[in-house]
Amino acid sequence: MSVNLLDARGTPLDQQRFTWRDLVQDPISKLDDDAFTRVRIILANGLEQQANRFQHMCSQMNKELREPLAMIRRVEHHQQTMINWLLSSDHSPIETTIGYEQVAIEVTAAIAQQEPDPYLAQVYRFGLLEDFDHMYRYSALLDRVEGKDANNILQSYTDIVPGRPTVDEHRHPTDDLRDHYDRKTAAPVSKMNALTIMSGEYQTRDYYMNIGPTFSDPVARQLYAEIASIEEQHVTQYGSIIDPDETMLEKWLLYEANEAYNYYSLLESETNPRIKAIWERFLEYELGHLDVVKNLFKKYERRDPAEILPEALPTPIPFESQRDFVRKTLEEEINLRANGTQFVDKSEESKASLDYRNHINSEGSPSEAVSAGYQWAPGTELARKSS
Amino acid sequence: MEKSTQLGMNRTGADMSPIHSKAMLKGQSLFKVGPIDSTGMAAIRSSYVQLKEPVGSVPLPGTFKGVLTSGKEKMTGHNPEVLINKLGERLAFERSGVRLYDALIMKIEADKADEGKDIVSINLLKQFREEEYEHFLMVKEVMESVGADPTAQTPDADVAGLAALGIQKVMTEPRTSLSQCLEALLTAEMTDNGAWELLVELCEEMGLDDTSAEFRRALAQEEKHLEQIKSWVRQLTMGQAEKAL
Ligand SMILES: [Fe+2]
Ligand SMILES: [Fe+2]
Ligand SMILES: [Fe+2]
Ligand SMILES: [Fe+2]
Ligand SMILES: [Fe+2]
C-alpha cells in the first residue's frame, strides 16, 4: 500500500464523527493480544495527545487559525479517547508503565536505526539507554510491590537488565538541550521522527505525573517522582531537536503528516484485525486533516506544501523486538553522558550536572533502592530464589 | 464451560515465545548482580512510617450527649469513637455491597448465554441485595441514635473502601465471568462476616444490648450470604471440571 501525501484527500472533516459507543470499544486482552498491539496503542495515544496539545498552544498564539484548529482538535481528542480506552482495566498502573517503557525502548530503537542524520540518531540512542534502565527499575517495583512478572506484559520481546543507571540520568537542564535540525535541509523523515519520539516521551511524563500519587507505597511514589523527572528531561531533549524557526503552519503540516505516517506504520504491522480497522480509519482521518492544513498553508503562507512534505510516506516504522540493536548500543554507549548539546564520556560531565545530581540524590535514590540485587527471572525474583 | 476457562492463545508465559525467552535469559548472564537486598526499600518505607499521619480522624459527634446514650441504652465504654469508626465502616461497606449486587444482577440479566444461570439464583441475589440495603439503613439509624453523623466517611470506612476497590472493578468489568464475579463477591462476604461478628461483640462490650441483638440478626443473614456464594462458586467450578472431562 502506498500513500501520496500531496494528493490524498482522506475522510472529509465533517464526516469524522463518533458516538460514545463507538469511542468506547471493547479493550484488548492483556493476556492474549500481542504485546506489540499494546505498544502501538500506547504510541498512537501519545501522538494524539501531542497533536491536541500542539493545536491548543497554536490557538493561544494565532487568531486566524482558531476555527480550523478547534475543528480538527476535537477530532484529535476523540481519536485519543478511542485509542486510550482500548487498554483494559486489568492492567495495574505499574503494568501499564511497563508497556509505556516498552514503547520507549522498541520505538526509539527502531527510529534510531532509520534516522538518516547521525547526530539525531545519537540523540535517540542516548535516550534509549535511559528508558531501557527505567524498564529494569519498574520491573523490580512490579515484582517487589505487586509480586508480578513484568514479562507477562513484555512477552519476552524486551530485555530486563540495567542500562545507563537512572540515578546517573539526572542532569542540569542545560545539559538536556540538543542542537536542532535545520528546517531547510533536514529530511522530512527526520522531522517526523522527532515529533514521534517527543510525543511518546511527553505522554509518558504526563502518565507518570498522573498515576504517581495514586500509589500508597512510598517507594513507588518516590520512584515515579524520580522517573517522571527523567521523562521531563527527555521531553526537553527531544523538544529541542526541532527547529524553532519553522512557522506554525509548517509545524502543523508536519504534525498531520506524521500522524498519517504513524497510522500507516501501525496498520502495516497490526495483527489484531479489529484494531487494524481503527488504524485504517484514522489514517484516512489524518489525511483529511492534512488536506485542510495544506489549504491553510497555501492560503496564509502562499507556499506549496510540497516544500515541506515528501510525496510518499517514508518506510513504515517496524514494530518488532530490537534486542540486538539495544544490546549493541548498551555495550558501546553506556558510558556516554551529555555536556551541553554534545555527548561525552562520563569523565567529562559538566560541573552543573554533577552538582545537580549530587543534590537531588543526597537523601537517597529510589531507583537504586527498589532494584538492589534485582535480577529478572521468569515467574519473578521469588521463582529464582527457590531454584 | 465459561469462556474464561477455555484454552487459547494466552501469550504471557515464557513458554509461549521460546526463542525470544531464550534470548532474554541469555541476556541475564551478561550482567552481574549482588544478593537480593531490600534494605533500601525498607529505609524509604520506614522514613515515612515513622512520621506517619493517619489517613484521617473520626468525626466529632454532632450531639455529644447522644454519644452516651443510644435510645434507652446506656453506653458503658470509654471510647465511643471506636464504635463510631466501626459503625461508619459497616455503613459504607453495606452501602457499597448493595452496588456490588446491583452490578452482578445487571450483568447476569444482560448475559443471555451464561451457563451458570441454572446454578445461580437471581432471585436469591436480589434478596441478598435487599438485605445489604436493610443493613445499611439499620447502621444508619444506630449512628443517628448515638449522635454520630452517618454521612461522614470515617477512617476505617475509607480504608475498607480502599481494600474493596478491586472487587468493584471485577464486578463491573464486562469481560469477567460469573464465577470470577462470585469469587470476588466471596472476598467481600468473608470480610463482611468477620466485621459483623466484631461489631456485635463491640456493641455488647459497650453495653448496647439491644443494638447488639439487632446486629446479631444481620450477622445471621450475612452467614447465609457467605455460605450460598461459596457453594455457588464451588458448584460452578466443579460443574465445569466435570463437563470438561
Ligand atoms: Fe489525530
Ligand atoms: Fe522512561
Ligand atoms: Fe523517556
Ligand atoms: Fe490530526
Ligand atoms: Fe452480605
XYZ file of C-alpha atoms and ligand atoms in Angstrom:
637
model
C 0.000 0.000 0.000
C 1.329 3.478 -0.786
C 0.053 6.866 0.313
C 0.638 10.078 -1.623
C 0.683 12.895 0.920
C 0.368 15.620 -1.671
C -2.692 14.274 -3.464
C -4.543 12.300 -0.810
C -7.774 13.899 0.411
C -8.667 11.444 3.176
C -12.002 11.457 5.007
C -13.649 14.894 4.832
C -13.543 16.597 8.226
C -17.325 16.822 8.553
C -17.545 13.054 8.228
C -15.090 12.415 11.081
C -17.714 11.713 13.697
C -18.103 9.492 16.753
C -20.700 8.200 19.172
C -19.971 7.279 22.781
C -20.447 3.619 21.949
C -18.035 3.971 19.057
C -15.462 5.825 21.197
C -15.558 3.208 23.918
C -14.939 -0.127 22.248
C -14.007 -3.480 23.701
C -10.483 -3.285 25.077
C -7.633 -5.545 24.028
C -6.833 -8.643 26.063
C -3.866 -8.128 28.347
C -3.315 -11.882 28.302
C -3.977 -12.903 24.698
C -3.163 -9.925 22.468
C 0.358 -9.497 21.189
C 2.491 -7.085 23.249
C 3.119 -5.033 20.121
C -0.593 -4.337 19.779
C -0.394 -2.650 23.188
C 2.807 -0.878 22.091
C 1.032 0.510 19.034
C -1.953 1.638 21.111
C 0.217 3.472 23.611
C 2.255 5.143 20.875
C -0.861 6.290 18.997
C -2.322 7.660 22.212
C 0.815 9.739 22.698
C 0.675 11.093 19.161
C -2.937 12.139 19.512
C -2.320 13.713 22.887
C 0.549 15.745 21.466
C -1.453 16.747 18.352
C -4.143 18.048 20.658
C -1.617 19.849 22.893
C 0.166 21.450 19.945
C -3.099 22.672 18.486
C -4.116 24.212 21.796
C -0.811 26.072 22.002
C -1.235 27.344 18.436
C -4.645 28.614 19.306
C -3.127 30.663 22.119
C -0.841 32.326 19.625
C -2.896 32.764 16.485
C -6.330 34.259 15.959
C -6.944 33.352 12.300
C -6.303 29.674 12.823
C -8.543 29.289 15.873
C -11.529 27.977 13.988
C -9.846 25.260 11.920
C -7.740 24.371 14.961
C -10.846 23.917 17.094
C -12.452 21.710 14.488
C -9.513 19.412 13.884
C -8.569 19.359 17.549
C -11.957 17.961 18.540
C -11.286 15.010 16.264
C -7.763 14.531 17.659
C -9.289 14.469 21.123
C -11.799 11.804 20.208
C -9.201 9.771 18.340
C -7.150 9.752 21.528
C -10.165 8.674 23.532
C -10.940 5.718 21.304
C -7.322 4.606 21.352
C -6.529 5.048 25.014
C -9.738 3.308 26.059
C -8.515 0.173 24.274
C -6.350 -0.577 27.308
C -8.202 -2.983 29.572
C -8.982 -2.456 33.251
C -6.931 -5.440 34.413
C -3.696 -3.570 33.683
C -2.423 -2.287 37.003
C -0.799 1.141 36.697
C 2.657 -0.448 37.016
C 1.805 -2.978 34.294
C 0.745 -0.139 32.001
C 4.012 1.572 32.915
C 5.915 -1.500 31.708
C 4.008 -1.090 28.434
C 4.999 2.591 28.228
C 8.684 1.808 28.679
C 8.417 -0.978 26.111
C 7.160 1.664 23.671
C 10.030 3.972 24.599
C 12.579 1.209 24.023
C 11.270 -0.561 20.935
C 10.075 2.515 19.048
C 13.108 4.666 19.875
C 15.423 1.821 18.856
C 13.575 1.373 15.568
C 13.696 5.086 14.835
C 17.364 5.417 15.820
C 18.162 2.904 13.086
C 16.162 4.555 10.324
C 17.175 8.135 11.212
C 19.413 9.486 8.413
C 21.009 12.297 10.469
C 23.879 10.829 12.548
C 23.620 13.418 15.342
C 19.881 12.834 15.733
C 20.418 9.071 15.674
C 22.886 9.568 18.521
C 20.288 11.574 20.448
C 17.824 8.684 20.126
C 20.371 6.099 21.207
C 21.231 8.260 24.185
C 17.614 8.468 25.334
C 17.066 4.803 24.558
C 19.594 3.613 27.148
C 17.843 5.668 29.810
C 14.356 4.337 29.159
C 15.925 0.913 28.973
C 17.102 1.329 32.545
C 13.645 2.506 33.621
C 12.306 -0.839 32.447
C 14.661 -2.607 34.848
C 13.705 -0.381 37.817
C 9.964 -0.616 37.171
C 10.170 -4.382 36.709
C 11.759 -4.577 40.153
C 8.957 -2.415 41.532
C 6.255 -4.562 39.913
C 7.881 -7.693 41.292
C 8.626 -6.393 44.766
C 5.378 -4.493 45.379
C 2.730 -6.390 43.400
C 4.508 -9.741 43.184
C 4.135 -9.829 39.393
C 6.375 -10.660 36.439
C 6.948 -7.747 34.026
C 7.486 -10.272 31.265
C 3.770 -11.085 31.320
C 3.477 -7.664 29.675
C 6.676 -7.710 27.612
C 6.163 -11.246 26.229
C 9.944 -11.747 26.014
C 10.408 -9.113 23.294
C 12.335 -6.686 25.523
C 15.236 -7.324 27.910
C 15.032 -6.514 31.610
C 18.574 -5.556 32.581
C 20.149 -2.281 33.761
C 21.003 0.435 31.219
C 22.527 3.820 31.996
C 21.664 3.876 35.687
C 18.650 6.055 36.393
C 20.492 7.509 39.382
C 23.054 8.958 36.907
C 20.500 10.272 34.430
C 19.703 13.397 36.445
C 21.288 16.335 34.665
C 21.284 20.094 34.815
C 18.559 21.444 32.478
C 21.081 22.993 30.086
C 22.693 19.586 29.567
C 19.376 18.277 28.266
C 19.213 20.719 25.370
C 20.336 19.468 21.960
C 21.159 21.040 18.619
C 18.130 21.233 16.365
C 17.777 20.013 12.831
C 17.704 22.631 10.106
C 14.210 23.067 8.643
C 15.680 23.852 5.234
C 17.959 20.863 4.879
C 16.636 18.119 7.171
C 14.945 15.114 5.581
C 11.174 15.041 6.159
C 11.537 11.725 7.977
C 13.920 13.375 10.477
C 11.300 15.987 11.289
C 8.619 13.369 11.705
C 10.811 11.112 13.838
C 11.383 13.994 16.227
C 7.638 14.508 16.602
C 7.001 10.803 17.158
C 9.551 10.400 19.915
C 8.791 13.697 21.613
C 5.088 12.781 21.651
C 5.824 9.393 23.185
C 8.021 10.887 25.888
C 5.565 13.663 26.666
C 2.703 11.257 27.275
C 4.995 9.130 29.445
C 5.853 12.134 31.565
C 2.182 13.023 31.899
C 1.175 9.454 32.659
C 3.710 9.157 35.488
C 2.679 12.537 36.829
C -0.958 11.400 36.907
C -0.540 7.976 38.422
C 2.408 8.692 40.778
C 0.199 9.982 43.594
C -2.254 7.080 43.262
C 0.289 4.739 44.876
C 0.201 4.012 48.601
C 3.761 2.738 48.796
C 6.332 5.488 49.454
C 8.866 3.539 47.370
C 6.536 3.675 44.353
C 5.686 7.320 44.997
C 9.388 8.178 45.057
C 10.257 6.050 42.035
C 7.528 7.662 39.918
C 8.678 11.097 41.071
C 12.227 10.203 40.043
C 11.470 8.677 36.647
C 8.873 11.345 35.779
C 11.710 13.817 36.236
C 13.809 11.949 33.661
C 10.873 11.874 31.279
C 10.656 15.649 31.716
C 14.339 15.758 30.732
C 13.567 13.593 27.730
C 10.801 15.944 26.613
C 13.324 18.776 26.904
C 15.855 16.816 24.871
C 13.522 15.728 22.089
C 11.681 19.043 22.001
C 14.969 20.829 21.418
C 15.946 18.871 18.293
C 13.016 20.541 16.492
C 13.841 23.696 14.526
C 12.271 26.663 16.355
C 12.193 28.692 13.120
C 9.553 26.547 11.461
C 6.376 28.556 11.035
C 3.290 27.486 12.910
C 1.635 26.175 9.761
C 4.805 24.385 8.751
C 4.746 22.607 12.094
C 1.073 21.832 11.773
C 1.621 20.270 8.362
C 4.353 18.110 9.825
C 2.200 17.043 12.757
C -0.618 15.908 10.489
C 1.766 14.214 8.062
C 3.413 12.447 10.979
C 0.113 11.220 12.354
C -0.634 9.824 8.897
C 2.817 8.247 8.716
C 2.346 6.603 12.097
C -1.110 5.206 11.352
C 0.275 3.871 8.117
C 3.081 2.171 10.079
C 0.652 0.845 12.675
C -1.695 -0.691 10.164
C 1.135 -2.257 8.190
C 2.184 -4.265 11.237
C -1.065 -4.752 13.174
C -2.038 -8.364 13.815
C -5.371 -7.782 15.557
C -7.915 -7.175 12.738
C -10.291 -5.180 14.928
C -7.518 -2.781 15.947
C -6.175 -2.669 12.409
C -9.536 -1.326 11.227
C -9.119 1.578 13.636
C -5.664 2.374 12.235
C -7.095 2.312 8.717
C -9.935 4.598 9.655
C -7.614 7.033 11.401
C -5.102 7.107 8.552
C -7.938 8.416 6.396
C -8.876 10.923 9.111
C -5.316 12.244 9.259
C -5.148 12.607 5.503
C -8.357 14.639 5.873
C -6.661 16.869 8.476
C -3.639 17.207 6.242
C -5.847 18.278 3.365
C -7.314 21.104 5.441
C -3.889 22.230 6.646
C -2.394 22.096 3.138
C -5.082 24.558 2.037
C -4.431 26.815 5.038
C -0.740 26.707 4.233
C -1.400 27.800 0.659
C -3.824 30.487 1.782
C -1.760 32.078 4.557
C 1.807 31.384 3.539
C 1.317 31.331 -0.218
C 3.692 28.413 -0.406
C 3.453 24.952 -1.855
C 3.086 22.181 0.766
C 5.497 20.173 -1.381
C 8.242 22.403 0.033
C 7.664 20.704 3.372
C 6.066 17.336 2.692
C 7.505 14.338 0.913
C 5.351 12.916 -1.819
C 5.402 9.373 -0.474
C 5.459 8.328 3.140
C 8.786 7.011 4.427
C 9.289 3.288 5.059
C 6.928 2.277 7.849
C 8.274 2.171 11.406
C 8.813 -1.511 12.262
C 7.202 -2.870 15.418
C 9.354 -5.795 16.464
C 11.950 -6.708 19.065
C 15.099 -4.561 18.704
C 17.010 -6.688 21.208
C 20.251 -6.963 19.229
C 20.446 -3.260 18.437
C 19.717 -2.333 22.051
C 22.393 -4.695 23.366
C 24.957 -3.352 20.935
C 24.109 0.230 21.914
C 24.319 -0.731 25.563
C 27.741 -2.226 25.080
C 29.130 0.706 23.139
C 27.435 3.729 24.666
C 26.524 3.035 28.259
C 29.245 5.409 29.447
C 28.118 8.333 27.311
C 26.888 11.418 29.121
C 25.661 14.802 27.901
C 27.561 18.033 28.283
C 25.625 20.904 26.755
C 24.415 19.672 23.384
C 27.293 17.229 22.979
C 27.768 13.616 24.061
C 30.910 12.935 26.065
C 32.488 10.232 28.190
C 31.288 10.065 31.760
C 34.583 11.535 32.929
C 33.698 14.773 31.131
C 30.366 15.692 32.591
C 29.620 19.310 33.419
C 30.019 20.556 36.965
C 26.468 21.864 36.710
C 25.092 18.368 36.147
C 27.285 16.786 38.809
C 26.154 19.371 41.353
C 22.529 18.981 40.357
C 22.737 15.188 40.638
C 24.610 15.187 43.916
C 21.981 17.312 45.497
C 18.889 15.585 44.136
C 20.254 12.158 45.149
C 21.589 13.370 48.504
C 18.739 11.898 50.563
C 18.817 8.559 48.774
C 17.952 7.138 45.382
C 14.584 5.463 44.870
C 15.675 3.736 41.646
C 18.688 2.181 43.396
C 16.707 1.212 46.478
C 13.907 -0.531 44.591
C 16.236 -2.652 42.481
C 19.119 -3.543 44.803
C 20.200 -7.058 43.848
C 17.309 -7.400 41.424
C 17.613 -9.860 38.601
C 14.677 -10.686 36.395
C 13.745 -14.360 36.214
C 10.750 -15.985 34.510
C 7.987 -16.007 37.114
C 9.594 -13.249 39.241
C 12.576 -12.997 41.536
C 10.866 -15.322 44.011
C 10.983 -18.100 41.420
C 14.727 -17.511 41.064
C 15.358 -17.675 44.795
C 13.841 -21.086 45.255
C 15.553 -22.664 42.264
C -17.962 -24.108 30.076
C -17.413 -20.409 30.698
C -15.248 -18.776 28.050
C -12.690 -17.708 30.638
C -11.963 -21.368 31.343
C -11.309 -22.320 27.727
C -7.861 -22.895 26.257
C -6.498 -20.217 23.944
C -3.619 -18.025 22.834
C -2.520 -16.649 26.185
C 0.832 -15.028 25.420
C 2.008 -14.051 28.897
C 4.144 -17.056 29.748
C 7.795 -17.510 28.855
C 6.961 -20.812 27.154
C 4.797 -19.034 24.588
C 7.815 -17.473 22.892
C 10.650 -19.974 23.347
C 13.161 -18.278 21.029
C 12.668 -14.812 22.492
C 12.623 -16.176 26.028
C 15.881 -17.981 25.480
C 17.498 -14.788 24.155
C 16.111 -12.877 27.100
C 17.504 -15.328 29.620
C 20.856 -15.289 27.892
C 20.926 -11.524 28.383
C 20.680 -12.043 32.137
C 24.084 -13.651 32.212
C 25.581 -10.502 30.666
C 25.360 -8.561 33.891
C 26.421 -9.254 37.422
C 24.078 -8.717 40.287
C 24.640 -8.768 44.023
C 22.415 -10.547 46.530
C 18.750 -9.564 46.776
C 18.687 -6.562 49.039
C 15.572 -4.912 50.394
C 17.234 -2.632 52.932
C 16.940 0.417 50.667
C 13.225 -0.130 50.173
C 12.775 -0.720 53.868
C 14.620 2.511 54.638
C 12.346 4.544 52.386
C 9.223 2.944 53.799
C 10.349 3.356 57.361
C 11.228 7.022 56.871
C 7.548 7.620 56.155
C 6.085 5.118 58.587
C 7.940 6.719 61.466
C 6.482 10.134 60.746
C 3.141 8.782 59.799
C -0.007 10.783 59.850
C -3.245 8.763 59.976
C -5.492 8.717 56.883
C -7.799 10.945 58.893
C -9.809 11.208 62.087
C -13.120 10.016 63.479
C -15.575 12.877 63.103
C -16.758 14.630 66.231
C -20.319 13.601 67.149
C -22.881 16.287 66.374
C -24.629 15.954 69.720
C -22.326 14.985 72.492
C -24.969 13.692 74.887
C -26.113 11.319 72.221
C -22.778 9.581 72.421
C -23.562 8.496 75.936
C -26.989 7.063 75.306
C -28.466 5.140 72.475
C -32.186 5.424 72.853
C -32.857 3.759 76.155
C -29.447 2.130 76.180
C -26.534 3.492 78.155
C -23.140 3.218 76.538
C -20.574 1.951 79.022
C -17.342 2.001 77.017
C -14.909 4.826 77.469
C -14.015 5.412 73.864
C -17.165 5.878 71.792
C -15.012 6.923 68.810
C -14.023 3.281 68.366
C -17.658 2.382 67.875
C -18.317 5.372 65.618
C -15.360 4.445 63.421
C -16.580 0.856 63.100
C -20.208 1.804 62.551
C -19.061 4.141 59.802
C -17.116 1.324 58.222
C -20.064 -1.066 58.336
C -22.401 1.522 56.914
C -20.064 2.235 53.998
C -19.408 -1.439 53.339
C -23.075 -2.385 53.293
C -23.904 0.574 51.061
C -21.149 -0.434 48.612
C -22.328 -4.042 48.968
C -25.710 -3.026 47.525
C -23.874 -1.680 44.483
C -21.815 -4.853 44.120
C -25.010 -6.921 43.996
C -26.607 -4.396 41.626
C -23.674 -4.749 39.247
C -23.738 -8.534 39.344
C -27.505 -8.756 38.883
C -27.388 -6.412 35.878
C -24.580 -8.408 34.390
C -26.336 -11.747 34.724
C -29.535 -10.297 33.310
C -27.619 -8.876 30.335
C -25.731 -12.069 29.583
C -28.119 -14.349 27.774
C -25.574 -17.084 27.230
C -24.043 -17.566 30.642
C -24.322 -21.188 31.621
C -24.224 -20.511 35.330
C -27.830 -19.378 35.378
C -29.137 -22.845 36.168
C -26.994 -22.817 39.298
C -27.092 -19.229 40.484
C -30.493 -17.930 41.543
C -31.027 -14.343 40.529
C -33.903 -14.056 42.988
C -31.641 -15.029 45.825
C -29.093 -12.450 44.666
C -31.859 -9.864 44.694
C -32.805 -10.909 48.206
C -29.202 -10.553 49.382
C -29.075 -7.137 47.771
C -32.136 -6.082 49.752
C -30.603 -7.402 52.946
C -27.404 -5.408 52.379
C -29.618 -2.386 51.872
C -31.517 -3.037 55.113
C -28.236 -3.438 56.962
C -27.087 -0.089 55.635
C -30.286 1.557 56.881
C -30.022 -0.219 60.227
C -26.493 1.015 60.838
C -27.507 4.487 59.735
C -30.232 4.565 62.392
C -27.911 3.336 65.089
C -25.370 6.009 64.195
C -28.033 8.685 64.363
C -29.274 7.416 67.709
C -25.825 7.682 69.278
C -25.348 11.174 67.846
C -22.846 10.183 65.147
C -23.082 11.618 61.636
C -23.885 8.769 59.214
C -22.954 10.939 56.220
C -19.329 11.302 57.297
C -16.624 8.974 55.993
C -14.742 7.525 58.955
C -11.103 6.367 58.660
C -11.989 2.665 58.751
C -14.739 3.249 56.191
C -12.201 4.888 53.932
C -9.634 2.130 54.250
C -12.197 -0.669 53.866
C -13.265 1.073 50.669
C -9.659 1.145 49.509
C -9.330 -2.571 50.170
C -12.518 -3.314 48.224
C -11.620 -1.303 45.114
C -10.624 -4.387 43.171
C -13.885 -6.175 43.978
C -15.894 -3.397 42.398
C -13.634 -3.475 39.329
C -14.116 -7.207 38.879
C -17.886 -6.893 39.213
C -18.340 -4.094 36.674
C -15.810 -5.394 34.125
C -17.877 -6.742 31.188
C -15.311 -9.422 30.373
C -15.308 -11.173 33.748
C -17.267 -14.405 34.069
C -19.945 -15.280 36.578
C -17.555 -17.437 38.606
C -14.931 -14.718 38.624
C -17.505 -12.230 39.911
C -18.811 -14.610 42.533
C -15.317 -15.252 43.753
C -14.771 -11.512 44.163
C -18.086 -11.332 45.987
C -16.908 -14.147 48.220
C -13.983 -11.962 49.290
C -16.449 -9.218 50.196
C -18.787 -11.540 52.088
C -15.996 -13.164 54.057
C -14.804 -9.756 55.180
C -18.376 -8.760 55.866
C -18.921 -11.759 58.131
C -15.812 -11.143 60.165
C -16.664 -7.482 60.518
C -20.239 -8.116 61.690
C -19.030 -10.592 64.290
C -16.676 -7.993 65.627
C -19.343 -5.299 65.648
C -21.735 -7.495 67.636
C -19.034 -8.098 70.199
C -18.094 -4.430 70.334
C -21.695 -3.371 70.993
C -22.016 -5.922 73.774
C -18.804 -4.659 75.289
C -20.140 -1.123 75.233
C -23.374 -2.133 76.883
C -25.560 -1.640 73.816
C -27.504 -4.843 74.235
C -30.497 -4.005 72.029
C -28.256 -2.873 69.192
C -26.116 -5.915 69.563
C -29.175 -8.172 69.326
C -30.254 -6.382 66.170
C -26.796 -6.722 64.668
C -26.807 -10.404 65.516
C -29.763 -10.837 63.177
C -27.828 -9.080 60.411
C -24.889 -11.377 61.075
C -27.140 -14.415 60.688
C -28.164 -13.164 57.251
C -24.557 -12.468 56.290
C -23.663 -16.030 57.245
C -26.255 -17.240 54.759
C -24.840 -14.968 52.046
C -21.371 -16.355 52.598
C -22.476 -19.961 52.624
C -24.527 -19.526 49.451
C -21.881 -17.645 47.448
C -19.248 -20.167 48.458
C -21.458 -23.028 47.362
C -22.209 -21.370 44.001
C -18.517 -20.853 43.313
C -17.944 -24.490 44.160
C -20.795 -25.787 42.012
C -19.796 -23.663 39.023
C -16.169 -24.740 39.158
C -16.811 -28.421 39.816
C -19.592 -28.475 37.222
C -17.239 -27.112 34.574
C -14.500 -29.522 35.514
C -16.885 -32.435 35.089
C -18.102 -31.228 31.712
C -14.539 -30.821 30.565
C -13.662 -34.406 31.360
Fe -5.056 12.608 15.171
Fe 11.357 6.017 30.656
Fe 11.879 8.525 28.284
Fe -4.578 15.032 13.032
Fe -23.614 -9.839 52.698
